[in-house]
mmCIF file of C-alpha atoms in Angstrom:
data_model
loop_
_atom_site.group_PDB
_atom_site.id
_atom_site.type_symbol
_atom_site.label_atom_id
_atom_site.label_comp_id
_atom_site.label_asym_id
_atom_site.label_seq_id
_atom_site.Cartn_x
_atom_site.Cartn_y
_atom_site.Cartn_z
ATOM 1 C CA UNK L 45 9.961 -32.518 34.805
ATOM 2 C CA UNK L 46 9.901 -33.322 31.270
ATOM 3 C CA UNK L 47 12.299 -35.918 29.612
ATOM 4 C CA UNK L 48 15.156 -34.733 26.775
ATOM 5 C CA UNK L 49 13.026 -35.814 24.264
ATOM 6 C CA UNK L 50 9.578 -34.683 25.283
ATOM 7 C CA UNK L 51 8.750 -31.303 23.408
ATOM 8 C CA UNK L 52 5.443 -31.188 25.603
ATOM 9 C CA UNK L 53 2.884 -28.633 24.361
ATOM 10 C CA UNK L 54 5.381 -27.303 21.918
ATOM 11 C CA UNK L 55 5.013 -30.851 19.419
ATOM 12 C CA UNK L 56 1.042 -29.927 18.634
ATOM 13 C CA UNK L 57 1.715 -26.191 18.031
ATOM 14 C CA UNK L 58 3.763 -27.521 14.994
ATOM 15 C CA UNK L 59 1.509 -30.093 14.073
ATOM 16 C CA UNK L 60 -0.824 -27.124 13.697
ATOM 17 C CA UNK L 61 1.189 -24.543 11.864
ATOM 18 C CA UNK L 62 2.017 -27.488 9.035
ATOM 19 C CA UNK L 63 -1.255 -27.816 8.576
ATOM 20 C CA UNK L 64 -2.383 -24.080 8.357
ATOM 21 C CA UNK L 65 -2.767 -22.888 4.528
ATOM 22 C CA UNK L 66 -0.846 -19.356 4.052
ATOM 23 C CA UNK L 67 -2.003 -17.293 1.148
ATOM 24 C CA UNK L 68 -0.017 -14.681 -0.291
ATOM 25 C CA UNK L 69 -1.529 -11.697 -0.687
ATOM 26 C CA UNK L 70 -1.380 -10.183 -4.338
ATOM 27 C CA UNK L 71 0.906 -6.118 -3.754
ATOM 28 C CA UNK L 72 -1.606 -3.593 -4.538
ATOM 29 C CA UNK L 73 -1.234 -2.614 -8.071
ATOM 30 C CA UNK L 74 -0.818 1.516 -9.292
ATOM 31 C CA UNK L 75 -2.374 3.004 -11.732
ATOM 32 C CA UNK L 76 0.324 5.890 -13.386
ATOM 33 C CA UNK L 77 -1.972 8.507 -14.917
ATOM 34 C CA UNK L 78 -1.510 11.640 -17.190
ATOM 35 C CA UNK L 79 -2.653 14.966 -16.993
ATOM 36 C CA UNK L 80 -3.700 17.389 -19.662
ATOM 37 C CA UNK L 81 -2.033 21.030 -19.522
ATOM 38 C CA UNK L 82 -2.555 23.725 -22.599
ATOM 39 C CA UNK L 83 1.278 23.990 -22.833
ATOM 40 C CA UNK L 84 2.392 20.159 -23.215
ATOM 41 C CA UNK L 85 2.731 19.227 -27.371
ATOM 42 C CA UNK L 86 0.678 16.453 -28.218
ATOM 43 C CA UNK L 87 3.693 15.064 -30.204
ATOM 44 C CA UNK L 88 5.742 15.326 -27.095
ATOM 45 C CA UNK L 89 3.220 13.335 -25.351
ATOM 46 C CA UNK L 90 2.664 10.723 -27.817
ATOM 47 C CA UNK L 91 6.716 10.400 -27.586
ATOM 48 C CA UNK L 92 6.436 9.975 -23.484
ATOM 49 C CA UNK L 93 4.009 6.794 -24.005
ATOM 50 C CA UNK L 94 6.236 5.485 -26.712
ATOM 51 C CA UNK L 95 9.403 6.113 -25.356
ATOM 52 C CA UNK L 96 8.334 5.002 -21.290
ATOM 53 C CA UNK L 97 5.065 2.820 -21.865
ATOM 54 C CA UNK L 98 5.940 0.649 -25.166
ATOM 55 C CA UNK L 99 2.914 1.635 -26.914
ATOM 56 C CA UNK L 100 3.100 1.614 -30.775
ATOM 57 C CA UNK L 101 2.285 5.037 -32.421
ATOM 58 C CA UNK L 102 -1.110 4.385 -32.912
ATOM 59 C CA UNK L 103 -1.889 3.458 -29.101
ATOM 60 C CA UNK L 104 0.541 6.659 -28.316
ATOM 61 C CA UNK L 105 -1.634 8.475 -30.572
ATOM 62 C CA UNK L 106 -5.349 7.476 -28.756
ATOM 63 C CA UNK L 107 -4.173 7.678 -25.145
ATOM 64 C CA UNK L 108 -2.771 11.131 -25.613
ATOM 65 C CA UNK L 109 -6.420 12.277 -27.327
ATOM 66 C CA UNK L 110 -7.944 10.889 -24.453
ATOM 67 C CA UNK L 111 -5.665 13.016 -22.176
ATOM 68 C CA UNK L 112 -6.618 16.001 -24.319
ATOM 69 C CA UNK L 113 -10.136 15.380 -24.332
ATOM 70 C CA UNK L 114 -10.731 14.273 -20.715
ATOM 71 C CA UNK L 115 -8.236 15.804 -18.965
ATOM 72 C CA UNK L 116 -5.911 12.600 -17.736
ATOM 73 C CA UNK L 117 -5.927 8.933 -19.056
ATOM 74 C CA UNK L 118 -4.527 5.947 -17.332
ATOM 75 C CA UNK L 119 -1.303 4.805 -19.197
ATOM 76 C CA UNK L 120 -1.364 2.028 -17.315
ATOM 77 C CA UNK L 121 -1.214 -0.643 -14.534
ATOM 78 C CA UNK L 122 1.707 -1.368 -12.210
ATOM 79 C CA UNK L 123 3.447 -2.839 -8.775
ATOM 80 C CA UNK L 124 4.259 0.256 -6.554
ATOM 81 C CA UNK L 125 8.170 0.121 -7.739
ATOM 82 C CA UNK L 126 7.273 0.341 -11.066
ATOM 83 C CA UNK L 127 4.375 2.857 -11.179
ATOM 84 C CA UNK L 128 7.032 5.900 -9.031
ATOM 85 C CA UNK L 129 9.605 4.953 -11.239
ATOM 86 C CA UNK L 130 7.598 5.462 -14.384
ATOM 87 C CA UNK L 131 6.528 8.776 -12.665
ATOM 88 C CA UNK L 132 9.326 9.705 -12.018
ATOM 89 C CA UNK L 133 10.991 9.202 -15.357
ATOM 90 C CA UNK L 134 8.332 10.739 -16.917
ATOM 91 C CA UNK L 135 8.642 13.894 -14.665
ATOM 92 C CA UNK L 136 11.978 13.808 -15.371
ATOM 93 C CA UNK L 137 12.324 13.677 -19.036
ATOM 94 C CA UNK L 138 9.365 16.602 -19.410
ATOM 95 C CA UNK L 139 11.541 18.585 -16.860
ATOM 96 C CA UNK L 140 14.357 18.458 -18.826
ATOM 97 C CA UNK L 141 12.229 19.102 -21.824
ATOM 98 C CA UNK L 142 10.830 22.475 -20.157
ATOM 99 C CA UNK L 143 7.666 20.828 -20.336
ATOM 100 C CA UNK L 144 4.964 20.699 -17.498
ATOM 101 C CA UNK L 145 3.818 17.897 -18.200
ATOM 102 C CA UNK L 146 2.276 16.250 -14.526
ATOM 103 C CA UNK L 147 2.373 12.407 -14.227
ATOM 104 C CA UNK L 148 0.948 10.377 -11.388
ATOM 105 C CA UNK L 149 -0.039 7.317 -9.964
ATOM 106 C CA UNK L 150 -2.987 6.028 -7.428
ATOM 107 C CA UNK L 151 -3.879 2.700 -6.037
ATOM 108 C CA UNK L 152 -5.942 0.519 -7.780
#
């Protein structure tokens, strides 16, 4: 029978797990892309990046060619919170602009 103060096994287990490294694991990271339609202005577009992305006019200006010339462009690079609720603001404010507009994200 073990004594009040003897742990037993139990005192090397936690000699162990102190001495165990634990790495965090970086979240996946979302790419939020748009998607080129024939009915979406260009200025309306270049407005969406300003508005939801923080891109000066300029950038605005090259991402949405690149949507209009390739069909989609990256936007850019988020957590998974972030990325669906920059989708889903986008969505939202095309919507509401009778715009179609599509916006999405994929893992990195």
């Amino acid at each position: 029978m073990a004594s009040a103060g003897d742990d037993g096994d139990h005192e090397g287990d936690a000699g162990l797990a102190t001495k165990t490294k634990t790495r965090t694991q970086r979240p996946p990271m979302y790419k939020v892309l748009l998607l080129n339609d024939d009915y979406t202005p260009m200025e309306f577009v270049v407005h969406i990046l300003e508005r939801f992305f923080g891109m000066s006019h300029a950038q605005a200006f090259e991402i949405m060619l690149t949507v209009h010339k390739k069909g989609l462009a990256v936007v850019g690079v988020y957590s998974f919170e972030v990325a669906e609720t920059k989708v889903a603001q986008v969505m939202d404010f095309a919507r509401r602009h009778q715009h179609p507009l599509q916006c999405t994200m994929e893992k990195e």
